[in-house]
PDB file of C-alpha atoms in Angstrom:
ATOM      1  CA  MET A   1      10.823 -13.899  22.986  1.00  0.00           C
ATOM      2  CA  GLY A   2      10.480 -16.081  19.759  1.00  0.00           C
ATOM      3  CA  THR A   3       9.462 -15.548  16.287  1.00  0.00           C
ATOM      4  CA  GLU A   4       5.798 -16.288  17.392  1.00  0.00           C
ATOM      5  CA  ILE A   5       5.232 -12.676  18.020  1.00  0.00           C
ATOM      6  CA  PHE A   6       5.286 -12.185  14.326  1.00  0.00           C
ATOM      7  CA  SER A   7       2.675 -14.800  13.706  1.00  0.00           C
ATOM      8  CA  LEU A   8      -0.580 -14.017  11.882  1.00  0.00           C
ATOM      9  CA  GLN A   9      -1.848 -17.683  12.349  1.00  0.00           C
ATOM     10  CA  ASP A  10      -5.632 -17.733  11.404  1.00  0.00           C
ATOM     11  CA  LYS A  11      -5.842 -13.884  11.037  1.00  0.00           C
ATOM     12  CA  VAL A  12      -7.888 -12.653   8.036  1.00  0.00           C
ATOM     13  CA  ALA A  13      -6.076 -10.171   5.832  1.00  0.00           C
ATOM     14  CA  LEU A  14      -7.488  -8.120   2.937  1.00  0.00           C
ATOM     15  CA  VAL A  15      -4.913  -6.647   0.424  1.00  0.00           C
ATOM     16  CA  THR A  16      -5.946  -4.265  -2.253  1.00  0.00           C
ATOM     17  CA  GLY A  17      -4.152  -3.984  -5.603  1.00  0.00           C
ATOM     18  CA  ALA A  18      -2.459  -7.274  -4.956  1.00  0.00           C
ATOM     19  CA  GLY A  19      -2.421  -8.752  -8.360  1.00  0.00           C
ATOM     20  CA  GLN A  20       1.131  -8.025  -8.860  1.00  0.00           C
ATOM     21  CA  GLY A  21       4.104  -5.979  -7.643  1.00  0.00           C
ATOM     22  CA  ILE A  22       4.354  -4.735  -3.994  1.00  0.00           C
ATOM     23  CA  GLY A  23       0.676  -5.945  -3.221  1.00  0.00           C
ATOM     24  CA  LEU A  24       1.248  -9.422  -4.404  1.00  0.00           C
ATOM     25  CA  GLU A  25       4.581  -9.628  -2.316  1.00  0.00           C
ATOM     26  CA  ILE A  26       2.965  -8.273   0.746  1.00  0.00           C
ATOM     27  CA  ALA A  27       0.049 -10.851   0.256  1.00  0.00           C
ATOM     28  CA  LYS A  28       2.692 -13.693   0.051  1.00  0.00           C
ATOM     29  CA  ALA A  29       4.451 -12.412   3.166  1.00  0.00           C
ATOM     30  CA  LEU A  30       1.171 -12.280   5.168  1.00  0.00           C
ATOM     31  CA  ARG A  31       0.225 -15.712   3.981  1.00  0.00           C
ATOM     32  CA  SER A  32       3.705 -17.066   4.958  1.00  0.00           C
ATOM     33  CA  ALA A  33       2.954 -15.658   8.467  1.00  0.00           C
ATOM     34  CA  GLY A  34      -0.115 -17.739   8.745  1.00  0.00           C
ATOM     35  CA  ALA A  35      -2.908 -15.420   7.563  1.00  0.00           C
ATOM     36  CA  ARG A  36      -5.889 -16.217   5.444  1.00  0.00           C
ATOM     37  CA  VAL A  37      -5.492 -13.715   2.591  1.00  0.00           C
ATOM     38  CA  VAL A  38      -8.130 -12.027   0.360  1.00  0.00           C
ATOM     39  CA  ILE A  39      -6.899 -10.470  -2.816  1.00  0.00           C
ATOM     40  CA  ALA A  40      -8.927  -7.406  -3.753  1.00  0.00           C
ATOM     41  CA  GLU A  41      -8.030  -6.357  -7.350  1.00  0.00           C
ATOM     42  CA  ILE A  42      -9.712  -4.691 -10.257  1.00  0.00           C
ATOM     43  CA  ASN A  43      -8.046  -7.029 -12.854  1.00  0.00           C
ATOM     44  CA  PRO A  44      -9.580 -10.573 -12.584  1.00  0.00           C
ATOM     45  CA  GLU A  45      -6.783 -12.269 -14.491  1.00  0.00           C
ATOM     46  CA  THR A  46      -4.051 -11.113 -12.162  1.00  0.00           C
ATOM     47  CA  GLY A  47      -6.289 -11.220  -9.120  1.00  0.00           C
ATOM     48  CA  GLU A  48      -7.191 -14.817  -9.716  1.00  0.00           C
ATOM     49  CA  ARG A  49      -3.624 -15.821 -10.315  1.00  0.00           C
ATOM     50  CA  ALA A  50      -2.420 -13.956  -7.178  1.00  0.00           C
ATOM     51  CA  ALA A  51      -5.076 -15.669  -5.113  1.00  0.00           C
ATOM     52  CA  ALA A  52      -4.012 -19.062  -6.287  1.00  0.00           C
ATOM     53  CA  GLU A  53      -0.238 -18.306  -5.631  1.00  0.00           C
ATOM     54  CA  VAL A  54      -1.127 -17.365  -1.932  1.00  0.00           C
ATOM     55  CA  ASP A  55      -3.749 -20.170  -1.530  1.00  0.00           C
ATOM     56  CA  GLY A  56      -6.301 -17.366  -0.830  1.00  0.00           C
ATOM     57  CA  GLU A  57      -9.430 -15.855  -2.249  1.00  0.00           C
ATOM     58  CA  PHE A  58     -10.064 -13.189  -5.005  1.00  0.00           C
ATOM     59  CA  ARG A  59     -12.633 -10.451  -4.815  1.00  0.00           C
ATOM     60  CA  LYS A  60     -12.911  -8.194  -7.853  1.00  0.00           C
ATOM     61  CA  LEU A  61     -12.878  -4.572  -6.578  1.00  0.00           C
ATOM     62  CA  ASP A  62     -12.525  -1.095  -7.847  1.00  0.00           C
ATOM     63  CA  VAL A  63     -11.303   0.811  -4.885  1.00  0.00           C
ATOM     64  CA  THR A  64     -12.418   4.154  -6.255  1.00  0.00           C
ATOM     65  CA  ASP A  65     -16.141   2.907  -6.064  1.00  0.00           C
ATOM     66  CA  SER A  66     -17.061   3.473  -2.379  1.00  0.00           C
ATOM     67  CA  ALA A  67     -20.171   1.318  -2.637  1.00  0.00           C
ATOM     68  CA  ALA A  68     -18.196  -1.424  -4.005  1.00  0.00           C
ATOM     69  CA  VAL A  69     -15.651  -1.127  -1.316  1.00  0.00           C
ATOM     70  CA  ALA A  70     -18.382  -1.317   1.357  1.00  0.00           C
ATOM     71  CA  GLU A  71     -19.863  -4.365  -0.357  1.00  0.00           C
ATOM     72  CA  VAL A  72     -16.644  -6.264  -0.545  1.00  0.00           C
ATOM     73  CA  VAL A  73     -15.590  -5.478   3.006  1.00  0.00           C
ATOM     74  CA  SER A  74     -18.995  -6.487   4.236  1.00  0.00           C
ATOM     75  CA  SER A  75     -18.914  -9.795   2.462  1.00  0.00           C
ATOM     76  CA  VAL A  76     -15.329 -10.636   3.596  1.00  0.00           C
ATOM     77  CA  ALA A  77     -16.410  -9.949   7.147  1.00  0.00           C
ATOM     78  CA  ALA A  78     -19.511 -11.844   6.914  1.00  0.00           C
ATOM     79  CA  GLU A  79     -17.812 -14.942   5.448  1.00  0.00           C
ATOM     80  CA  HIS A  80     -14.888 -14.968   7.791  1.00  0.00           C
ATOM     81  CA  GLY A  81     -16.407 -13.374  10.820  1.00  0.00           C
ATOM     82  CA  ARG A  82     -13.754 -10.682  11.166  1.00  0.00           C
ATOM     83  CA  ILE A  83     -11.000  -8.696   9.292  1.00  0.00           C
ATOM     84  CA  ASP A  84      -7.751  -8.514  11.369  1.00  0.00           C
ATOM     85  CA  VAL A  85      -5.345  -6.852   8.764  1.00  0.00           C
ATOM     86  CA  SER A  86      -6.160  -4.676   5.769  1.00  0.00           C
ATOM     87  CA  VAL A  87      -3.457  -3.398   3.521  1.00  0.00           C
ATOM     88  CA  HIS A  88      -4.394  -0.526   1.093  1.00  0.00           C
ATOM     89  CA  ASN A  89      -2.032  -0.744  -1.877  1.00  0.00           C
ATOM     90  CA  ALA A  90      -3.615   0.087  -5.042  1.00  0.00           C
ATOM     91  CA  GLY A  91      -2.262   3.143  -6.635  1.00  0.00           C
ATOM     92  CA  THR A  92      -0.976   4.977  -9.828  1.00  0.00           C
ATOM     93  CA  VAL A  93       1.409   7.627 -10.909  1.00  0.00           C
ATOM     94  CA  ARG A  94       1.389  10.257 -13.767  1.00  0.00           C
ATOM     95  CA  ASN A  95       4.558  12.040 -14.650  1.00  0.00           C
ATOM     96  CA  GLU A  96       3.206  15.401 -15.847  1.00  0.00           C
ATOM     97  CA  PRO A  97       4.210  19.056 -15.658  1.00  0.00           C
ATOM     98  CA  ALA A  98       1.903  20.813 -13.251  1.00  0.00           C
ATOM     99  CA  GLU A  99       1.212  23.654 -15.758  1.00  0.00           C
ATOM    100  CA  SER A 100      -0.203  21.232 -18.294  1.00  0.00           C
ATOM    101  CA  MET A 101      -1.976  18.873 -15.973  1.00  0.00           C
ATOM    102  CA  SER A 102      -5.688  18.405 -16.776  1.00  0.00           C
ATOM    103  CA  ASP A 103      -8.424  18.228 -13.948  1.00  0.00           C
ATOM    104  CA  GLU A 104      -9.164  14.737 -15.057  1.00  0.00           C
ATOM    105  CA  SER A 105      -5.441  13.697 -14.614  1.00  0.00           C
ATOM    106  CA  TRP A 106      -5.269  15.171 -11.231  1.00  0.00           C
ATOM    107  CA  ARG A 107      -8.522  13.543 -10.041  1.00  0.00           C
ATOM    108  CA  THR A 108      -7.548  10.116 -11.431  1.00  0.00           C
ATOM    109  CA  VAL A 109      -4.357  10.019  -9.421  1.00  0.00           C
ATOM    110  CA  VAL A 110      -5.730  11.669  -6.294  1.00  0.00           C
ATOM    111  CA  GLY A 111      -8.988   9.573  -6.569  1.00  0.00           C
ATOM    112  CA  LEU A 112      -7.070   6.296  -6.637  1.00  0.00           C
ATOM    113  CA  ASN A 113      -4.165   7.081  -4.355  1.00  0.00           C
ATOM    114  CA  LEU A 114      -6.033   9.059  -1.561  1.00  0.00           C
ATOM    115  CA  ASP A 115      -9.823   8.975  -1.782  1.00  0.00           C
ATOM    116  CA  ALA A 116      -9.892   5.280  -2.335  1.00  0.00           C
ATOM    117  CA  VAL A 117      -7.511   4.636   0.549  1.00  0.00           C
ATOM    118  CA  PHE A 118     -10.054   6.550   2.771  1.00  0.00           C
ATOM    119  CA  TYR A 119     -12.970   4.476   1.453  1.00  0.00           C
ATOM    120  CA  CYS A 120     -11.042   1.356   2.432  1.00  0.00           C
ATOM    121  CA  CYS A 121     -10.085   2.687   5.711  1.00  0.00           C
ATOM    122  CA  ARG A 122     -13.570   3.749   6.547  1.00  0.00           C
ATOM    123  CA  GLU A 123     -15.221   0.564   5.763  1.00  0.00           C
ATOM    124  CA  VAL A 124     -12.563  -1.765   7.278  1.00  0.00           C
ATOM    125  CA  GLY A 125     -12.444   0.597  10.193  1.00  0.00           C
ATOM    126  CA  LYS A 126     -16.077   0.190  10.909  1.00  0.00           C
ATOM    127  CA  GLN A 127     -15.619  -3.642  11.224  1.00  0.00           C
ATOM    128  CA  MET A 128     -12.356  -3.342  13.158  1.00  0.00           C
ATOM    129  CA  LEU A 129     -13.976  -1.093  15.613  1.00  0.00           C
ATOM    130  CA  ALA A 130     -16.860  -3.322  15.997  1.00  0.00           C
ATOM    131  CA  GLN A 131     -14.681  -6.250  16.894  1.00  0.00           C
ATOM    132  CA  GLY A 132     -12.363  -4.015  19.040  1.00  0.00           C
ATOM    133  CA  SER A 133      -9.043  -4.888  17.207  1.00  0.00           C
ATOM    134  CA  GLY A 134      -7.341  -4.626  13.787  1.00  0.00           C
ATOM    135  CA  SER A 135      -4.353  -3.439  11.974  1.00  0.00           C
ATOM    136  CA  ILE A 136      -4.665  -1.195   8.970  1.00  0.00           C
ATOM    137  CA  ILE A 137      -1.581  -0.699   6.739  1.00  0.00           C
ATOM    138  CA  ASN A 138      -1.696   2.099   4.083  1.00  0.00           C
ATOM    139  CA  ILE A 139       0.974   2.082   1.417  1.00  0.00           C
ATOM    140  CA  ALA A 140       2.178   5.646   0.988  1.00  0.00           C
ATOM    141  CA  SER A 141       5.557   6.595  -0.503  1.00  0.00           C
ATOM    142  CA  MET A 142       8.714   8.466   0.378  1.00  0.00           C
ATOM    143  CA  SER A 143       7.199  10.868  -2.197  1.00  0.00           C
ATOM    144  CA  GLY A 144       4.909  11.990   0.517  1.00  0.00           C
ATOM    145  CA  ILE A 145       7.697  13.490   2.505  1.00  0.00           C
ATOM    146  CA  ILE A 146      10.019  14.732  -0.385  1.00  0.00           C
ATOM    147  CA  SER A 147       9.623  16.193  -3.849  1.00  0.00           C
ATOM    148  CA  ASN A 148      10.961  13.785  -6.460  1.00  0.00           C
ATOM    149  CA  HIS A 149      13.677  14.769  -9.006  1.00  0.00           C
ATOM    150  CA  PRO A 150      13.968  14.889 -12.053  1.00  0.00           C
ATOM    151  CA  GLN A 151      10.472  13.699 -13.024  1.00  0.00           C
ATOM    152  CA  PRO A 152       7.465  15.975 -12.378  1.00  0.00           C
ATOM    153  CA  GLN A 153       4.664  14.268 -10.349  1.00  0.00           C
ATOM    154  CA  VAL A 154       2.854  16.711  -8.285  1.00  0.00           C
ATOM    155  CA  SER A 155      -0.461  14.756  -8.100  1.00  0.00           C
ATOM    156  CA  TYR A 156       1.376  11.728  -6.913  1.00  0.00           C
ATOM    157  CA  ASN A 157       3.472  13.451  -4.340  1.00  0.00           C
ATOM    158  CA  SER A 158       0.436  15.361  -2.905  1.00  0.00           C
ATOM    159  CA  SER A 159      -1.808  12.150  -2.803  1.00  0.00           C
ATOM    160  CA  LYS A 160       0.875  10.212  -0.909  1.00  0.00           C
ATOM    161  CA  ALA A 161       1.505  13.073   1.414  1.00  0.00           C
ATOM    162  CA  GLY A 162      -2.369  12.866   2.140  1.00  0.00           C
ATOM    163  CA  VAL A 163      -2.101   9.285   2.724  1.00  0.00           C
ATOM    164  CA  ILE A 164       0.567   9.719   5.569  1.00  0.00           C
ATOM    165  CA  MET A 165      -1.746  12.412   7.254  1.00  0.00           C
ATOM    166  CA  LEU A 166      -4.800  10.294   6.766  1.00  0.00           C
ATOM    167  CA  THR A 167      -2.937   7.476   8.599  1.00  0.00           C
ATOM    168  CA  LYS A 168      -1.922   9.664  11.414  1.00  0.00           C
ATOM    169  CA  SER A 169      -5.499  11.159  11.731  1.00  0.00           C
ATOM    170  CA  LEU A 170      -7.178   7.768  11.804  1.00  0.00           C
ATOM    171  CA  ALA A 171      -4.669   6.381  14.371  1.00  0.00           C
ATOM    172  CA  GLY A 172      -5.687   9.321  16.550  1.00  0.00           C
ATOM    173  CA  GLU A 173      -9.396   8.700  16.048  1.00  0.00           C
ATOM    174  CA  TRP A 174      -9.222   4.866  16.551  1.00  0.00           C
ATOM    175  CA  GLY A 175      -6.068   4.140  18.610  1.00  0.00           C
ATOM    176  CA  GLY A 176      -8.063   4.087  21.994  1.00  0.00           C
ATOM    177  CA  ARG A 177     -10.476   1.547  20.515  1.00  0.00           C
ATOM    178  CA  GLY A 178      -8.075  -1.271  19.423  1.00  0.00           C
ATOM    179  CA  VAL A 179      -7.552  -0.316  15.850  1.00  0.00           C
ATOM    180  CA  ARG A 180      -3.946   0.519  14.822  1.00  0.00           C
ATOM    181  CA  VAL A 181      -3.313   2.486  11.683  1.00  0.00           C
ATOM    182  CA  ASN A 182       0.271   2.831  10.056  1.00  0.00           C
ATOM    183  CA  SER A 183       1.641   3.474   6.621  1.00  0.00           C
ATOM    184  CA  ILE A 184       4.724   2.190   4.661  1.00  0.00           C
ATOM    185  CA  SER A 185       6.577   4.565   2.475  1.00  0.00           C
ATOM    186  CA  PRO A 186       8.656   2.735   0.035  1.00  0.00           C
ATOM    187  CA  GLY A 187      11.412   4.286  -1.935  1.00  0.00           C
ATOM    188  CA  TYR A 188      11.989   3.306  -5.627  1.00  0.00           C
ATOM    189  CA  THR A 189      11.011  -0.229  -5.948  1.00  0.00           C
ATOM    190  CA  GLY A 190      11.605  -2.735  -8.910  1.00  0.00           C
ATOM    191  CA  THR A 191       8.111  -3.224  -9.957  1.00  0.00           C
ATOM    192  CA  GLU A 192       7.177  -3.811 -13.637  1.00  0.00           C
ATOM    193  CA  LEU A 193       6.407  -0.121 -13.933  1.00  0.00           C
ATOM    194  CA  LEU A 194       9.817   0.922 -12.741  1.00  0.00           C
ATOM    195  CA  ARG A 195      11.657  -1.623 -14.802  1.00  0.00           C
ATOM    196  CA  GLY A 196       9.890  -0.117 -17.797  1.00  0.00           C
ATOM    197  CA  VAL A 197      11.135   3.287 -16.888  1.00  0.00           C
ATOM    198  CA  GLN A 198      14.716   1.727 -16.609  1.00  0.00           C
ATOM    199  CA  THR A 199      14.298   0.882 -20.285  1.00  0.00           C
ATOM    200  CA  THR A 200      12.475   3.872 -21.725  1.00  0.00           C
ATOM    201  CA  GLN A 201      14.116   6.710 -19.668  1.00  0.00           C
ATOM    202  CA  PRO A 202      17.390   5.417 -18.285  1.00  0.00           C
ATOM    203  CA  GLU A 203      18.493   8.785 -17.287  1.00  0.00           C
ATOM    204  CA  TRP A 204      15.692   9.096 -14.721  1.00  0.00           C
ATOM    205  CA  PHE A 205      16.328   5.485 -13.420  1.00  0.00           C
ATOM    206  CA  ASN A 206      20.101   6.153 -13.066  1.00  0.00           C
ATOM    207  CA  SER A 207      19.316   9.378 -11.185  1.00  0.00           C
ATOM    208  CA  TRP A 208      17.099   7.548  -8.719  1.00  0.00           C
ATOM    209  CA  VAL A 209      19.787   4.920  -7.925  1.00  0.00           C
ATOM    210  CA  ALA A 210      22.452   7.613  -7.599  1.00  0.00           C
ATOM    211  CA  GLN A 211      20.360   9.528  -4.993  1.00  0.00           C
ATOM    212  CA  THR A 212      19.570   6.197  -3.051  1.00  0.00           C
ATOM    213  CA  ARG A 213      22.232   5.742  -0.448  1.00  0.00           C
ATOM    214  CA  MET A 214      22.257   2.124  -0.742  1.00  0.00           C
ATOM    215  CA  GLY A 215      22.988   2.336  -4.484  1.00  0.00           C
ATOM    216  CA  ARG A 216      20.054   0.203  -5.654  1.00  0.00           C
ATOM    217  CA  VAL A 217      16.269   0.172  -5.863  1.00  0.00           C
ATOM    218  CA  CYS A 218      14.157  -1.810  -3.412  1.00  0.00           C
ATOM    219  CA  GLU A 219      12.887  -5.319  -4.444  1.00  0.00           C
ATOM    220  CA  PRO A 220       9.212  -5.862  -4.031  1.00  0.00           C
ATOM    221  CA  HIS A 221       9.660  -8.880  -1.743  1.00  0.00           C
ATOM    222  CA  GLU A 222      11.690  -6.578   0.727  1.00  0.00           C
ATOM    223  CA  LEU A 223       8.487  -4.897   1.642  1.00  0.00           C
ATOM    224  CA  GLY A 224       6.579  -7.994   2.670  1.00  0.00           C
ATOM    225  CA  PRO A 225       8.295  -8.455   6.038  1.00  0.00           C
ATOM    226  CA  VAL A 226       7.682  -4.819   6.834  1.00  0.00           C
ATOM    227  CA  ALA A 227       3.954  -5.273   6.410  1.00  0.00           C
ATOM    228  CA  VAL A 228       4.045  -8.531   8.653  1.00  0.00           C
ATOM    229  CA  PHE A 229       5.680  -6.429  11.341  1.00  0.00           C
ATOM    230  CA  LEU A 230       2.921  -3.730  11.296  1.00  0.00           C
ATOM    231  CA  ALA A 231       0.216  -6.417  10.876  1.00  0.00           C
ATOM    232  CA  SER A 232       1.478  -8.586  13.861  1.00  0.00           C
ATOM    233  CA  GLU A 233       1.760  -8.262  17.526  1.00  0.00           C
ATOM    234  CA  ALA A 234       5.445  -7.333  17.131  1.00  0.00           C
ATOM    235  CA  SER A 235       4.264  -3.838  16.536  1.00  0.00           C
ATOM    236  CA  SER A 236       1.557  -3.825  19.292  1.00  0.00           C
ATOM    237  CA  PHE A 237       2.467  -0.335  20.540  1.00  0.00           C
ATOM    238  CA  VAL A 238       2.991   1.095  17.045  1.00  0.00           C
ATOM    239  CA  THR A 239       0.323   3.373  15.567  1.00  0.00           C
ATOM    240  CA  GLY A 240       0.207   6.539  13.477  1.00  0.00           C
ATOM    241  CA  SER A 241       3.700   5.773  12.225  1.00  0.00           C
ATOM    242  CA  ASN A 242       5.123   6.163   8.672  1.00  0.00           C
ATOM    243  CA  LEU A 243       7.639   3.538   8.319  1.00  0.00           C
ATOM    244  CA  VAL A 244      10.112   4.700   5.535  1.00  0.00           C
ATOM    245  CA  ALA A 245      11.900   1.880   3.512  1.00  0.00           C
ATOM    246  CA  ASP A 246      13.767   3.826   0.924  1.00  0.00           C
ATOM    247  CA  GLY A 247      17.320   2.651   1.114  1.00  0.00           C
ATOM    248  CA  GLY A 248      18.416   5.885   2.462  1.00  0.00           C
ATOM    249  CA  PHE A 249      17.100   8.108  -0.219  1.00  0.00           C
ATOM    250  CA  THR A 250      15.815  10.706   2.214  1.00  0.00           C
ATOM    251  CA  VAL A 251      18.822  10.823   4.574  1.00  0.00           C
ATOM    252  CA  TRP A 252      20.413  13.503   2.328  1.00  0.00           C
TER     253      TRP A 252
END
């Protein structure tokens, strides 16, 4: 068995929130494996730049708008004839104590991290079920299986736990019809946001590294091959799984 089992040659891949960070690195990895990549991003500046970087296409998309999600998925499927891989990465976090969190703050986080992932899964799922094949990859978090310390982030943790169960539920519904659904749960990852925390709240950052068994944070590019595995035939018998890539944070 050679490396061809990891090939995504001529597959059509949609990646949300891919203007930077984890989403961009996943888009790069999918492209390197041969996929035609569509960047779905709310920010036209970063989206256009990312699309150029991966020699792909850009579609402006607010994933919290279910009608817009349906329109973009429909247009991508119409233009390319199919969608083989869909990675749902767009997300946000707010570190706020639960007792002072507003309804608006809760809804903002859960709306983007969970509701929007469902909208994307639902619309892409329709297309994949119609074509009889496809791989959906939801970006969850180790925060979906543990409660982070020392920062308060109940809305984030709850939303990511929801993504993991959404993934399992859809895998159960669609597994017999050719559509695989899995999630990736990264640990602390060196995105621009996290590097900002390293500067502004070094005590948090140092605590995170100390609790990670490998003694460092993940680099965004390290998650790209994980997505390629789940997107490709290398994982043909894998569905409903939550692949944790946390450097050993949750082994304790």
